[in-house]
Coordinates of C-alpha atoms and ligand atoms in Angstrom, one line a residue:
Chain V
X1092 CA 0.0 0.0 0.0
X1093 CA 1.3 3.4 -0.9
X1094 CA 0.5 5.5 2.0
X1095 CA 3.9 6.8 3.0
X1096 CA 4.7 9.0 5.9
X1097 CA 8.1 10.3 6.9
X1098 CA 9.4 11.8 10.0
X1099 CA 9.6 15.5 9.6
X1100 CA 13.3 15.7 9.9
X1101 CA 13.6 14.0 6.6
X1102 CA 12.2 17.0 4.8
X1103 CA 14.5 19.7 3.6
X1104 CA 11.9 22.5 2.8
X1105 CA 10.2 24.4 5.6
X1106 CA 7.7 22.1 7.3
X1107 CA 6.3 24.4 9.9
X1108 CA 3.6 26.9 9.2
X1109 CA 1.4 29.2 11.2
X1110 CA -2.3 29.0 10.6
X1111 CA -4.0 32.0 12.2
X1112 CA -7.4 31.2 13.8
X1113 CA -9.0 33.5 11.3
X1114 CA -7.6 31.5 8.4
X1115 CA -9.0 28.2 9.5
X1116 CA -12.3 28.6 7.8
X1117 CA -10.8 29.9 4.5
X1118 CA -8.3 27.0 4.6
X1119 CA -11.2 24.5 5.1
X1120 CA -13.1 26.1 2.2
X1121 CA -10.1 25.8 0.0
X1122 CA -9.7 22.2 0.9
X1123 CA -13.3 21.5 0.3
X1124 CA -12.9 22.4 -3.4
X1125 CA -11.0 19.2 -4.0
X1126 CA -11.7 17.0 -1.0
X1127 CA -14.6 15.7 1.0
X1128 CA -13.9 17.0 4.5
X1129 CA -14.8 14.8 7.5
X1130 CA -14.4 16.2 11.0
X1131 CA -15.8 16.3 14.5
X1132 CA -19.3 17.9 14.8
X1133 CA -21.7 18.2 17.6
X1134 CA -24.4 15.5 18.1
X1135 CA -26.5 16.1 21.1
X1136 CA -24.1 16.2 24.1
X1137 CA -21.5 14.2 22.2
X1138 CA -19.4 14.5 19.1
X1139 CA -19.3 12.4 15.9
X1140 CA -17.1 12.5 12.8
X1141 CA -19.3 13.6 9.9
X1142 CA -18.9 15.1 6.4
X1143 CA -18.7 18.9 6.8
X1144 CA -21.0 20.8 4.5
X1145 CA -20.0 24.0 6.1
X1146 CA -16.6 24.6 7.9
X1147 CA -18.6 26.3 10.7
X1148 CA -19.8 22.8 11.8
X1149 CA -16.3 21.7 12.7
X1150 CA -15.8 21.5 16.5
X1151 CA -12.1 21.1 17.1
X1152 CA -12.6 21.4 20.9
X1153 CA -14.0 17.9 21.1
X1154 CA -12.4 15.4 23.4
X1155 CA -13.7 12.2 21.9
X1156 CA -16.3 11.0 19.4
X1157 CA -18.9 8.3 19.7
X1158 CA -17.5 6.1 16.9
X1159 CA -13.9 6.4 15.9
X1160 CA -13.0 7.9 12.5
X1161 CA -12.3 4.2 11.5
X1162 CA -15.9 4.3 10.4
X1163 CA -15.1 6.1 7.2
X1164 CA -12.4 3.5 6.2
X1165 CA -14.1 0.4 7.5
X1166 CA -17.8 1.2 7.3
X1167 CA -20.3 0.0 10.0
X1168 CA -22.4 -1.4 7.1
X1169 CA -21.0 -2.0 3.7
X1170 CA -22.4 -3.6 0.6
X1171 CA -19.5 -5.5 -1.0
X1172 CA -21.1 -6.6 -4.2
X1173 CA -24.4 -7.7 -5.7
X1174 CA -24.9 -11.2 -7.1
X1175 CA -27.3 -12.5 -9.7
X1176 CA -28.8 -15.8 -10.7
X1177 CA -26.7 -15.9 -13.9
X1178 CA -23.6 -16.0 -11.7
X1179 CA -22.9 -12.4 -12.4
X1180 CA -21.2 -10.5 -9.6
X1181 CA -21.1 -6.7 -9.6
X1182 CA -18.6 -5.1 -7.2
X1183 CA -19.7 -2.0 -5.4
X1184 CA -18.0 1.0 -7.1
X1185 CA -15.5 2.5 -4.7
X1186 CA -15.8 6.2 -4.1
X1187 CA -13.0 7.9 -6.1
X1188 CA -13.3 11.3 -4.3
X1189 CA -10.4 12.1 -2.0
X1190 CA -11.3 12.7 1.6
X1191 CA -9.6 14.4 4.5
X1192 CA -10.2 13.4 8.1
X1193 CA -9.7 16.8 9.7
X1194 CA -8.9 17.1 13.4
X1195 CA -8.3 13.4 14.1
X1196 CA -6.5 12.9 17.5
X1197 CA -3.2 11.1 17.9
X1198 CA -4.8 8.0 19.4
X1199 CA -7.1 7.6 16.4
X1200 CA -4.2 8.1 14.0
X1201 CA -2.3 5.3 15.8
X1202 CA -5.4 3.1 15.6
X1203 CA -5.5 3.7 11.8
X1204 CA -1.9 2.6 11.6
X1205 CA -2.9 -0.6 13.3
X1206 CA -5.8 -1.1 10.9
X1207 CA -3.4 -0.5 8.0
X1208 CA -1.4 -3.5 9.2
X1209 CA -4.5 -5.6 9.8
X1210 CA -6.2 -4.9 6.5
X1211 CA -3.2 -4.5 4.1
X1212 CA -0.7 -7.1 5.1
X1213 CA -1.5 -10.8 5.2
X1214 CA -5.0 -10.6 3.8
X1215 CA -5.3 -7.4 1.9
X1216 CA -8.8 -6.0 2.1
X1217 CA -9.7 -4.2 -1.2
X1218 CA -12.6 -2.3 0.4
X1219 CA -10.4 -0.8 3.1
X1220 CA -7.5 -0.2 0.9
X1221 CA -9.5 1.6 -1.7
X1222 CA -10.8 4.1 0.9
X1223 CA -7.5 4.4 2.7
X1224 CA -5.7 5.4 -0.4
X1225 CA -8.0 8.3 -0.9
X1226 CA -7.9 9.4 2.7
X1227 CA -5.6 12.1 4.1
X1228 CA -5.2 12.7 7.8
X1229 CA -5.0 16.2 9.2
X1230 CA -4.4 15.4 12.8
X1231 CA -4.8 17.6 15.9
X1232 CA -2.6 17.2 19.0
X1233 CA -4.6 17.0 22.2
X1234 CA -4.5 19.9 24.5
X1235 CA -7.5 18.8 26.7
X1236 CA -7.5 15.1 27.3
X1237 CA -10.9 13.7 28.3
X1238 CA -11.7 12.1 31.6
X1239 CA -11.3 8.5 30.2
X1240 CA -8.2 9.1 28.1
X1241 CA -5.0 7.2 28.8
X1242 CA -3.1 7.5 25.5
X1243 CA -0.2 9.0 27.5
X1244 CA 0.5 5.6 29.1
X1245 CA 0.6 3.9 25.7
X1246 CA 2.7 6.5 23.9
X1247 CA -0.1 7.2 21.5
X1248 CA -0.8 10.7 22.6
X1249 CA -1.3 13.5 23.5
X1250 CA 1.5 14.3 21.0
X1251 CA 1.6 12.7 17.5
X1252 CA 5.0 12.0 16.1
X1253 CA 4.2 10.4 12.8
X1254 CA 1.5 8.9 10.6
X1255 CA -0.1 12.2 9.6
X1256 CA -0.3 14.2 6.4
X1257 CA -0.7 17.5 8.4
X1258 CA -0.5 18.0 12.1
X1259 CA -2.2 20.9 14.0
X1260 CA -1.4 22.1 17.5
X1261 CA -3.7 24.7 19.0
X1262 CA -1.4 27.5 20.3
X1263 CA -4.3 29.7 21.4
X1264 CA -4.0 32.4 18.8
X1265 CA -3.9 30.0 15.9
X1266 CA -2.4 26.7 15.0
X1267 CA 1.1 25.4 14.4
X1268 CA 0.8 23.4 11.2
X1269 CA 3.4 20.6 10.6
X1270 CA 3.8 18.8 7.3
X1271 CA 4.2 15.0 7.5
X1272 CA 4.0 13.7 3.9
X1273 CA 4.2 14.9 0.3
X1274 CA 0.4 14.8 0.1
X1275 CA 0.3 17.0 3.2
X1276 CA 2.6 19.5 1.5
X1277 CA 0.2 19.7 -1.4
X1278 CA -2.6 20.6 1.1
X1279 CA -0.7 23.5 2.6
X1280 CA 0.0 24.9 -0.8
X1281 CA -3.6 25.9 -1.3
X1282 CA -3.0 28.7 1.1
X1283 CA -0.4 31.4 1.4
X1284 CA 0.8 30.6 4.9
X1285 CA 3.7 32.1 6.7
X1286 CA 6.3 29.8 8.1
X1287 CA 6.0 29.4 11.9
X1288 CA 8.6 31.1 14.0
X1289 CA 11.0 28.8 15.8
X1290 CA 9.5 29.6 19.1
X1291 CA 6.3 27.9 18.0
X1292 CA 7.9 24.5 18.7
X1293 CA 8.5 25.7 22.3
X1294 CA 5.0 26.8 22.6
X1295 CA 3.8 23.5 21.3
X1296 CA 5.7 21.6 24.0
X1297 CA 4.2 23.9 26.6
X1298 CA 0.7 23.1 25.4
X1299 CA 1.5 19.4 25.4
X1300 CA 3.2 19.5 28.8
X1301 CA 0.1 21.2 30.1
X1302 CA -2.1 18.4 28.5
X1303 CA 0.2 15.7 30.0
X1304 CA -0.6 16.9 33.5
X1305 CA -4.3 16.5 33.0
X1306 CA -4.6 12.8 32.5
X1307 CA -6.8 11.2 35.1
X1308 CA -6.3 7.6 33.9
X1309 CA -3.3 5.5 33.3
X1310 CA -2.4 2.0 32.3
X1311 CA 0.9 0.6 33.4
X1312 CA 2.2 -1.4 30.4
X1313 CA 5.2 -2.9 32.0
X1314 CA 5.2 -6.7 31.3
X1315 CA 1.5 -6.6 30.4
X1316 CA 1.6 -10.0 28.6
X1317 CA 3.2 -11.6 31.7
X1318 CA 0.7 -10.1 34.1
X1319 CA -2.3 -11.1 32.0
X1320 CA -1.0 -14.6 31.3
X1321 CA -0.3 -15.2 35.0
X1322 CA -3.8 -14.0 35.9
X1323 CA -5.9 -16.0 33.4
X1324 CA -7.7 -17.5 36.4
X1325 CA -8.7 -14.9 38.9
X1326 CA -11.8 -14.0 40.8
X1327 CA -12.0 -10.7 39.0
X1328 CA -13.0 -12.4 35.7
X1329 CA -15.9 -14.1 37.5
X1330 CA -16.9 -10.8 39.0
X1331 CA -16.9 -9.2 35.5
X1332 CA -18.9 -12.1 34.1
X1333 CA -21.7 -11.1 36.5
X1334 CA -21.3 -7.4 35.8
X1335 CA -20.9 -7.3 32.0
X1336 CA -24.1 -7.1 29.9
X1337 CA -22.5 -8.6 26.8
X1338 CA -24.0 -5.7 25.0
X1339 CA -21.0 -5.3 22.6
X1340 CA -20.8 -1.5 22.9
X1341 CA -17.1 -1.5 24.1
X1342 CA -15.9 -3.2 20.9
X1343 CA -18.3 -1.3 18.6
X1344 CA -16.7 2.0 19.6
X1345 CA -13.1 0.7 19.7
X1346 CA -10.9 2.3 17.0
X1347 CA -8.7 -0.8 16.6
X1348 CA -11.4 -3.5 16.5
X1349 CA -11.6 -4.9 13.0
X1350 CA -14.0 -7.9 13.3
X1351 CA -16.9 -8.1 10.9
X1352 CA -19.7 -10.4 10.0
X1353 CA -20.9 -11.0 6.4
X1354 CA -24.6 -11.3 5.6
X1355 CA -26.4 -11.9 2.4
X1356 CA -29.5 -9.8 1.7
X1357 CA -31.6 -11.6 -0.9
X1358 CA -34.0 -9.7 -3.2
X1359 CA -37.7 -10.7 -3.2
X1360 CA -37.3 -12.2 -6.7
X1361 CA -35.0 -14.7 -5.0
X1362 CA -32.7 -14.4 -8.0
X1363 CA -30.4 -11.6 -6.9
X1364 CA -29.1 -10.1 -3.8
X1365 CA -26.3 -8.2 -2.0
X1366 CA -23.5 -9.3 0.1
X1367 CA -23.0 -7.0 3.0
X1368 CA -20.7 -6.8 5.9
X1369 CA -21.1 -5.1 9.2
X1370 CA -19.1 -4.7 12.4
X1371 CA -19.1 -7.7 14.7
X1372 CA -18.0 -8.1 18.3
X1373 CA -16.3 -10.8 20.3
X1374 CA -18.5 -9.7 23.3
X1375 CA -21.5 -11.2 21.6
X1376 CA -22.5 -14.8 22.4
X1377 CA -22.9 -15.9 18.8
X1378 CA -19.4 -14.6 17.7
X1379 CA -17.6 -17.8 18.6
X1380 CA -20.3 -20.2 17.6
X1381 CA -19.5 -22.6 14.9
X1382 CA -21.4 -25.1 12.7
X1383 CA -23.5 -27.6 14.7
X1384 CA -23.8 -25.1 17.5
X1385 CA -20.6 -25.5 19.5
X1386 CA -19.5 -22.2 21.1
X1387 CA -15.9 -21.6 22.0
X1388 CA -16.7 -18.7 24.3
X1389 CA -20.1 -19.5 25.7
X1390 CA -19.4 -18.0 29.1
X1391 CA -19.4 -14.2 29.4
X1392 CA -16.1 -14.1 31.3
X1393 CA -14.4 -15.8 28.4
X1394 CA -15.6 -13.0 26.2
X1395 CA -14.6 -10.3 28.6
X1396 CA -11.2 -11.8 28.7
X1397 CA -11.0 -12.2 24.9
X1398 CA -11.5 -8.5 24.4
X1399 CA -9.0 -7.4 27.0
X1400 CA -6.4 -10.0 26.1
X1401 CA -6.8 -9.3 22.4
X1402 CA -6.1 -5.6 23.0
X1403 CA -3.3 -6.0 25.5
X1404 CA -1.6 -9.3 24.6
X1405 CA -2.5 -10.8 21.3
X1406 CA -2.1 -7.8 19.0
X1407 CA 1.6 -7.4 19.9
X1408 CA 3.0 -10.5 18.2
X1409 CA 0.9 -9.9 15.1
X1410 CA 1.2 -6.1 14.7
X1411 CA 4.2 -5.2 16.8
X1412 CA 2.1 -2.9 19.0
X1413 CA -0.6 -3.1 21.7
X1414 CA -4.1 -3.2 20.4
X1415 CA -5.3 -0.4 22.7
X1416 CA -4.5 3.2 21.9
X1417 CA -6.0 4.5 25.1
X1418 CA -8.9 6.5 23.6
X1419 CA -11.1 5.7 26.5
X1420 CA -14.2 5.1 24.4
X1421 CA -14.9 1.7 25.8
X1422 CA -14.9 3.1 29.3
X1423 CA -17.2 6.0 28.4
X1424 CA -19.7 3.8 26.5
X1425 CA -20.1 1.0 29.1
X1426 CA -23.3 1.2 31.0
X1427 CA -21.6 -0.8 33.7
X1428 CA -18.5 1.4 33.7
X1429 CA -16.2 -1.6 33.2
X1430 CA -12.8 0.1 32.9
X1431 CA -9.9 -1.7 31.2
X1432 CA -7.4 0.5 33.1
X1433 CA -9.0 -0.5 36.4
X1434 CA -9.0 -4.2 35.5
X1435 CA -5.2 -4.0 34.9
X1436 CA -4.4 -2.1 38.1
X1437 CA -6.5 -4.6 40.1
X1438 CA -4.6 -7.5 38.5
X1439 CA -1.4 -5.8 39.5
X1440 CA -2.7 -5.5 43.0
X1441 CA -2.6 -1.7 42.9
Chain U
X29 CA -44.2 -25.1 -9.2
X30 CA -47.0 -23.9 -6.9
X31 CA -46.2 -21.0 -4.6
X32 CA -45.7 -21.7 -0.9
X33 CA -48.9 -21.2 1.0
X34 CA -48.9 -18.9 4.0
X35 CA -51.5 -18.8 6.8
X36 CA -51.9 -15.9 9.3
X37 CA -53.6 -16.7 12.6
X38 CA -54.8 -14.3 15.3
X39 CA -54.9 -15.2 19.0
X40 CA -55.0 -12.6 21.9
X41 CA -53.5 -9.6 20.3
X42 CA -54.0 -6.1 19.0
X43 CA -53.6 -7.1 15.3
X44 CA -50.7 -4.8 15.0
X45 CA -48.3 -7.5 13.7
X46 CA -50.8 -8.6 11.0
X47 CA -51.1 -4.9 10.2
X48 CA -47.4 -4.9 9.5
X49 CA -47.9 -7.5 6.8
X50 CA -50.4 -5.2 5.2
X51 CA -48.1 -2.3 5.7
X52 CA -45.7 -4.1 3.4
X53 CA -47.9 -2.5 0.8
X54 CA -45.3 -1.0 -1.4
X55 CA -43.9 -4.5 -2.0
X56 CA -46.9 -6.6 -1.1
X57 CA -47.6 -7.4 -4.7
X58 CA -44.0 -8.6 -5.2
X59 CA -44.4 -10.7 -2.0
X60 CA -47.6 -12.1 -3.5
X61 CA -45.6 -13.1 -6.5
X62 CA -43.5 -15.3 -4.2
X63 CA -46.1 -16.7 -1.8
X64 CA -49.8 -17.2 -1.6
X65 CA -51.4 -15.6 1.5
X66 CA -53.9 -18.4 1.5
X67 CA -55.4 -17.8 4.9
X68 CA -55.4 -14.3 6.3
X69 CA -58.8 -13.4 7.8
X70 CA -57.9 -9.8 8.4
X71 CA -57.1 -9.2 4.7
X72 CA -59.2 -11.7 2.7
X73 CA -62.9 -12.3 2.3
X74 CA -62.5 -15.9 1.1
X75 CA -59.9 -18.0 2.9
X76 CA -58.5 -21.3 1.7
X77 CA -58.2 -24.4 3.9
X78 CA -54.8 -26.0 4.9
X79 CA -52.3 -27.5 4.8
X80 CA -50.0 -24.5 4.6
X81 CA -46.2 -24.2 4.2
X82 CA -45.8 -21.4 6.7
X83 CA -48.1 -20.4 9.6
X84 CA -47.6 -17.1 11.2
X85 CA -49.3 -16.9 14.6
X86 CA -50.0 -13.6 16.2
X87 CA -50.9 -13.2 19.8
X88 CA -50.6 -14.7 23.2
X89 CA -52.6 -17.8 24.2
X90 CA -55.1 -16.8 26.9
X91 CA -58.0 -19.2 26.8
X92 CA -58.9 -22.8 26.0
X93 CA -60.4 -22.1 22.6
X94 CA -57.1 -20.6 21.5
X95 CA -55.2 -23.6 22.6
X96 CA -57.4 -25.7 20.3
X97 CA -56.9 -23.4 17.4
X98 CA -53.2 -23.3 18.0
X99 CA -52.9 -27.0 18.0
X100 CA -54.8 -27.2 14.7
X101 CA -52.6 -24.6 13.3
X102 CA -49.5 -26.6 14.3
X103 CA -51.0 -29.6 12.5
X104 CA -51.8 -27.9 9.3
X105 CA -48.5 -25.9 8.9
X106 CA -45.2 -27.2 7.9
X107 CA -43.4 -24.4 9.7
X108 CA -45.0 -22.6 12.6
X109 CA -43.7 -19.1 13.4
X110 CA -44.4 -16.9 16.4
X111 CA -45.2 -13.5 14.9
X112 CA -44.4 -10.8 17.4
X113 CA -43.7 -10.6 21.1
X114 CA -47.2 -11.8 22.2
X115 CA -46.7 -15.0 20.4
X116 CA -43.1 -15.3 21.4
X117 CA -43.4 -14.6 25.1
X118 CA -47.0 -13.6 26.0
X119 CA -46.2 -10.0 25.3
X120 CA -48.3 -7.2 26.7
X121 CA -51.2 -9.5 27.6
X122 CA -48.8 -11.2 30.0
X123 CA -48.8 -8.2 32.3
X124 CA -52.0 -9.7 33.8
X125 CA -50.2 -12.8 34.9
X126 CA -49.0 -11.4 38.2
X127 CA -52.5 -10.8 39.5
X128 CA -55.3 -13.3 40.2
X129 CA -57.3 -14.1 37.0
X130 CA -60.6 -13.0 38.5
X131 CA -59.3 -9.7 39.7
X132 CA -58.0 -8.9 36.2
X133 CA -61.2 -10.1 34.5
X134 CA -63.3 -8.0 36.8
X135 CA -61.5 -4.9 35.8
X136 CA -62.3 -5.4 32.1
X137 CA -65.5 -7.3 31.8
X138 CA -69.0 -6.6 33.2
X139 CA -70.3 -10.1 32.8
X140 CA -67.8 -12.7 33.7
X141 CA -70.1 -15.7 32.9
X142 CA -68.6 -16.3 29.5
X143 CA -65.0 -15.4 30.4
X144 CA -62.6 -18.3 31.0
X145 CA -59.2 -16.8 30.6
X146 CA -55.9 -18.5 31.5
X147 CA -52.4 -17.4 32.2
X148 CA -51.1 -15.6 29.0
X149 CA -48.3 -17.6 27.4
X150 CA -46.3 -17.5 24.2
X151 CA -47.3 -20.2 21.8
X152 CA -44.3 -22.4 22.5
X153 CA -45.8 -23.2 25.9
X154 CA -48.3 -25.4 24.0
X155 CA -46.7 -26.4 20.7
X156 CA -43.2 -26.6 19.1
X157 CA -42.3 -23.5 17.3
X158 CA -39.9 -23.3 14.3
X159 CA -39.0 -19.6 14.5
X160 CA -39.5 -16.5 16.5
X161 CA -40.1 -13.1 15.0
X162 CA -39.8 -10.7 17.9
X163 CA -41.1 -7.2 18.4
X164 CA -44.1 -5.2 19.2
X165 CA -44.9 -5.0 16.5
X166 CA -42.8 -7.4 14.5
X167 CA -40.1 -5.9 12.2
X168 CA -41.3 -5.9 8.6
X169 CA -37.7 -6.2 7.4
X170 CA -37.1 -9.3 9.6
X171 CA -40.4 -10.8 8.5
X172 CA -39.4 -10.4 4.9
X173 CA -35.9 -11.7 5.5
X174 CA -37.4 -14.7 7.2
X175 CA -39.8 -15.4 4.3
X176 CA -37.1 -15.0 1.7
X177 CA -34.6 -17.2 3.5
X178 CA -37.3 -19.9 4.1
X179 CA -38.1 -19.9 0.4
X180 CA -34.5 -20.4 -0.4
X181 CA -34.0 -23.0 2.3
X182 CA -31.3 -21.0 4.1
X183 CA -31.1 -20.0 7.7
X184 CA -32.5 -16.5 8.2
X185 CA -30.3 -13.8 9.8
X186 CA -32.2 -12.8 12.8
X187 CA -30.0 -10.7 15.1
X188 CA -29.6 -12.5 18.4
X189 CA -27.6 -9.8 20.2
X190 CA -28.4 -6.6 22.1
X191 CA -30.1 -3.5 20.7
X192 CA -26.9 -1.6 21.7
X193 CA -25.1 -3.2 18.7
X194 CA -27.5 -1.6 16.2
X195 CA -27.6 1.6 18.2
X196 CA -23.8 1.9 18.0
X197 CA -23.8 1.0 14.3
X198 CA -26.1 4.0 13.8
X199 CA -23.9 6.1 16.1
X200 CA -26.7 7.2 18.4
X201 CA -26.0 9.2 21.5
X202 CA -26.4 6.6 24.2
X203 CA -29.5 7.5 26.2
X204 CA -28.3 5.4 29.2
X205 CA -24.8 6.8 29.4
X206 CA -25.2 10.3 28.2
X207 CA -28.8 11.1 29.0
X208 CA -28.9 9.1 32.2
X209 CA -32.2 7.5 31.0
X210 CA -33.2 3.9 31.7
X211 CA -32.8 1.9 28.5
X212 CA -33.4 -1.8 28.2
X213 CA -31.3 -1.9 25.0
X214 CA -28.4 -3.7 26.6
X215 CA -30.5 -6.8 27.4
X216 CA -33.0 -6.7 24.5
X217 CA -32.8 -8.5 21.2
X218 CA -31.8 -6.3 18.3
X219 CA -33.4 -6.5 14.8
X220 CA -35.5 -3.4 15.1
X221 CA -32.7 -1.2 13.8
X222 CA -32.6 0.4 17.3
X223 CA -35.8 2.0 16.4
X224 CA -36.6 3.8 19.7
X225 CA -33.1 5.0 20.7
X226 CA -32.6 6.3 17.2
X227 CA -35.5 8.6 17.8
X228 CA -34.4 9.6 21.3
X229 CA -36.6 7.2 23.1
X230 CA -35.1 4.6 25.4
X231 CA -35.6 0.9 24.5
X232 CA -38.7 -0.5 26.3
X233 CA -37.6 -4.1 25.8
X234 CA -40.4 -5.0 23.4
X235 CA -38.3 -7.6 21.6
X236 CA -37.6 -9.6 24.7
X237 CA -34.2 -10.8 26.0
X238 CA -31.2 -10.9 23.8
X239 CA -29.2 -14.2 23.6
X240 CA -27.0 -13.5 26.6
X241 CA -29.2 -11.0 28.5
X242 CA -27.8 -10.1 31.9
X243 CA -30.9 -8.6 33.3
X244 CA -29.8 -9.0 36.9
X245 CA -26.8 -6.7 36.3
X246 CA -28.9 -4.2 34.4
X247 CA -31.5 -4.2 37.2
X248 CA -28.8 -3.3 39.7
X249 CA -27.7 -0.4 37.5
X250 CA -31.3 0.7 37.2
X251 CA -31.5 0.7 41.0
X252 CA -28.3 2.7 41.2
X253 CA -29.9 5.3 38.9
X254 CA -32.5 5.7 41.5
X255 CA -35.3 3.5 40.2
X256 CA -37.7 2.0 42.7
X257 CA -37.8 -1.8 42.7
X258 CA -41.5 -1.7 41.8
X259 CA -40.6 0.2 38.6
X260 CA -37.8 -2.2 37.8
X261 CA -40.4 -5.0 38.0
X262 CA -42.6 -3.1 35.6
X263 CA -39.8 -2.6 33.1
X264 CA -39.0 -6.3 33.0
X265 CA -42.6 -7.5 33.0
X266 CA -43.9 -5.2 30.3
X267 CA -43.4 -7.5 27.3
X268 CA -41.4 -10.5 28.3
X269 CA -41.8 -11.0 32.0
X270 CA -42.6 -14.7 31.4
X271 CA -39.0 -15.3 30.1
X272 CA -36.6 -16.6 32.6
X273 CA -34.1 -13.9 31.8
X274 CA -36.4 -10.9 32.3
X275 CA -38.0 -12.5 35.3
X276 CA -34.6 -12.7 36.9
X277 CA -34.3 -8.9 36.2
X278 CA -37.7 -8.3 37.8
X279 CA -36.6 -10.2 40.9
X280 CA -33.1 -8.8 41.2
X281 CA -33.7 -5.9 43.5
Ligands
SF4_1808 S1 -19.8 -2.2 27.0 FE1 -19.5 -2.9 29.1 S2 -21.4 -4.1 29.6 FE2 -21.3 -3.9 27.3 S3 -20.1 -5.7 26.6 FE3 -18.6 -4.1 26.9 S4 -17.9 -4.4 29.0 FE4 -19.8 -5.6 28.8
SF4_1809 S1 -9.7 -0.9 24.2 FE1 -10.9 0.9 24.8 S2 -9.4 2.5 25.3 FE2 -8.3 0.9 24.1 S3 -8.4 1.6 22.0 FE3 -10.2 0.3 22.3 S4 -11.9 1.6 22.9 FE4 -10.0 2.8 23.1
SF4_1810 S1 -11.7 -10.1 18.7 FE1 -12.9 -8.6 19.9 S2 -11.5 -7.2 20.8 FE2 -10.5 -8.3 19.1 S3 -10.7 -7.0 17.3 FE3 -12.4 -8.5 17.3 S4 -14.1 -7.5 18.4 FE4 -12.2 -6.3 18.9
SF4_1811 S1 -29.4 4.1 24.0 FE1 -30.0 2.2 24.9 S2 -29.8 0.7 23.2 FE2 -28.7 2.5 22.6 S3 -26.5 2.1 23.2 FE3 -27.5 3.2 24.9 S4 -28.3 1.6 26.3 FE4 -27.9 0.6 24.3

């Protein structure tokens, strides 16, 4: 896959720009001429990523969103192709329009890097790849972590180091804008922006240091696989079995979950139909059921463990990184307030 | 090849699920191209005798006469389907089950001489059932999916998990977590497209327990949200109080 990012030191031309607050909307309007813009917007008391019809809808002061921006690369529901009695298969045409995810936070950028590995390496997923190729990331460093965020513990935030096309940091009077890829450089060229003064990098670190002090949750990653493997049988799992509602919300909102189910929708003529996929979740009873009805994870504690072990143990050997980026969505969304950071600190006896 | 013959039976119910069949109007003619609605008293003047390939039974069973009709329906149908939550679990009529029969009857009827009602049960209390189409009313889309799959001889995809899954797929603001409202979505079977939460109304549990419903745990959270135990009982007994899962929820606090 040809989505290349480089560390900014590798660039010789100026990579730092100043984007005054007053120029944000004109910048967005310029980008909108050639790209579909997707960014955080208000939905009730929450935020969601949505296509921006007007730059004014963008809410960069969000802390988190209901679903992660993953949803524009790996759609919650997606028709893969339609099929017909005469064996004809018609693939769904992939959107050719280039899109920008604007204001994506560092944790979610890291999550997309994990999805890139999952969907492009061993079993390339043409549906994901087609969208990913046309997607640029204009990231936003976090200055106000939310109450459930713990990216700091995982090195996935609040500061983003790579994986972006452009990176914004809110310096109060405007944004520091850093270029992270050739495609990102094309984006800044639509505006006549002044290079940022050197001191902007110092200001950026101040903003981030301030953010770093605000984290309320943490997850100690030291020897996580060891800790979890030692504690596969522990009273806490039984307790969680009684608590957890097996509702599936925690995985539905997770930016690194990649599981899906495939369902055929038959037309009423019974001669044609569509093959569709939708997000699936290992928290659901039917997930590990196989032909003839056997279920490998019938008990709820086995499913609670599957989610947590997959995120904190099983991703590492496959993808070289933990499967949790500390976005905190699973904590926020859980009606029972089951908290992955709390589970780990209890296992550590803290 | 003759078209599969479908029969629709009505027991104790509001006829809302049958109405959903009629509400398929925009595609009803296409549907009639695929099946014969051979017996459907609500929609046809003349009805044809059995046997039928698919029998859709609407309503709870609440008296002896219905038990007889249900048994006959079972005999004349190859597949027997519980259509809607009344037929699945007893549904709304089952809210009477927690009071003495005579007390309930007295409240509704002036003359009790001809009334011989029994505990309201879903139809599988009396006869084997091949499929359950849940909901109050039943979901048109699921009904259609069921019919199409049956005609093709494949297993229909009826979502077994919680309403939260569909709610999340539609990215609704969670009424429970964000609005601090009581929502039965986490323990209720999906398949409705998270109809109520998508319109800002908490799930009432009309589709009955999901496949791994943990109603006890949810009941504890409802209590922690300040709900009185009597109200928790009402929540769990509204549509599917006769199921073991929801009765555990009703008795949890
Ligand atoms: S969101 Fe909470 S209650 Fe629901 S499945 Fe996840 S851990 Fe269990
Ligand atoms: S496990 Fe939870 S905190 Fe970690 S990435 Fe997934 S949703 Fe975010
Ligand atoms: S197995 Fe579970 S935790 Fe892992 S990616 Fe799939 S849904 Fe997410
Ligand atoms: S609103 Fe109800 S159904 Fe939707 S996610 Fe929240 S608890 Fe589940």
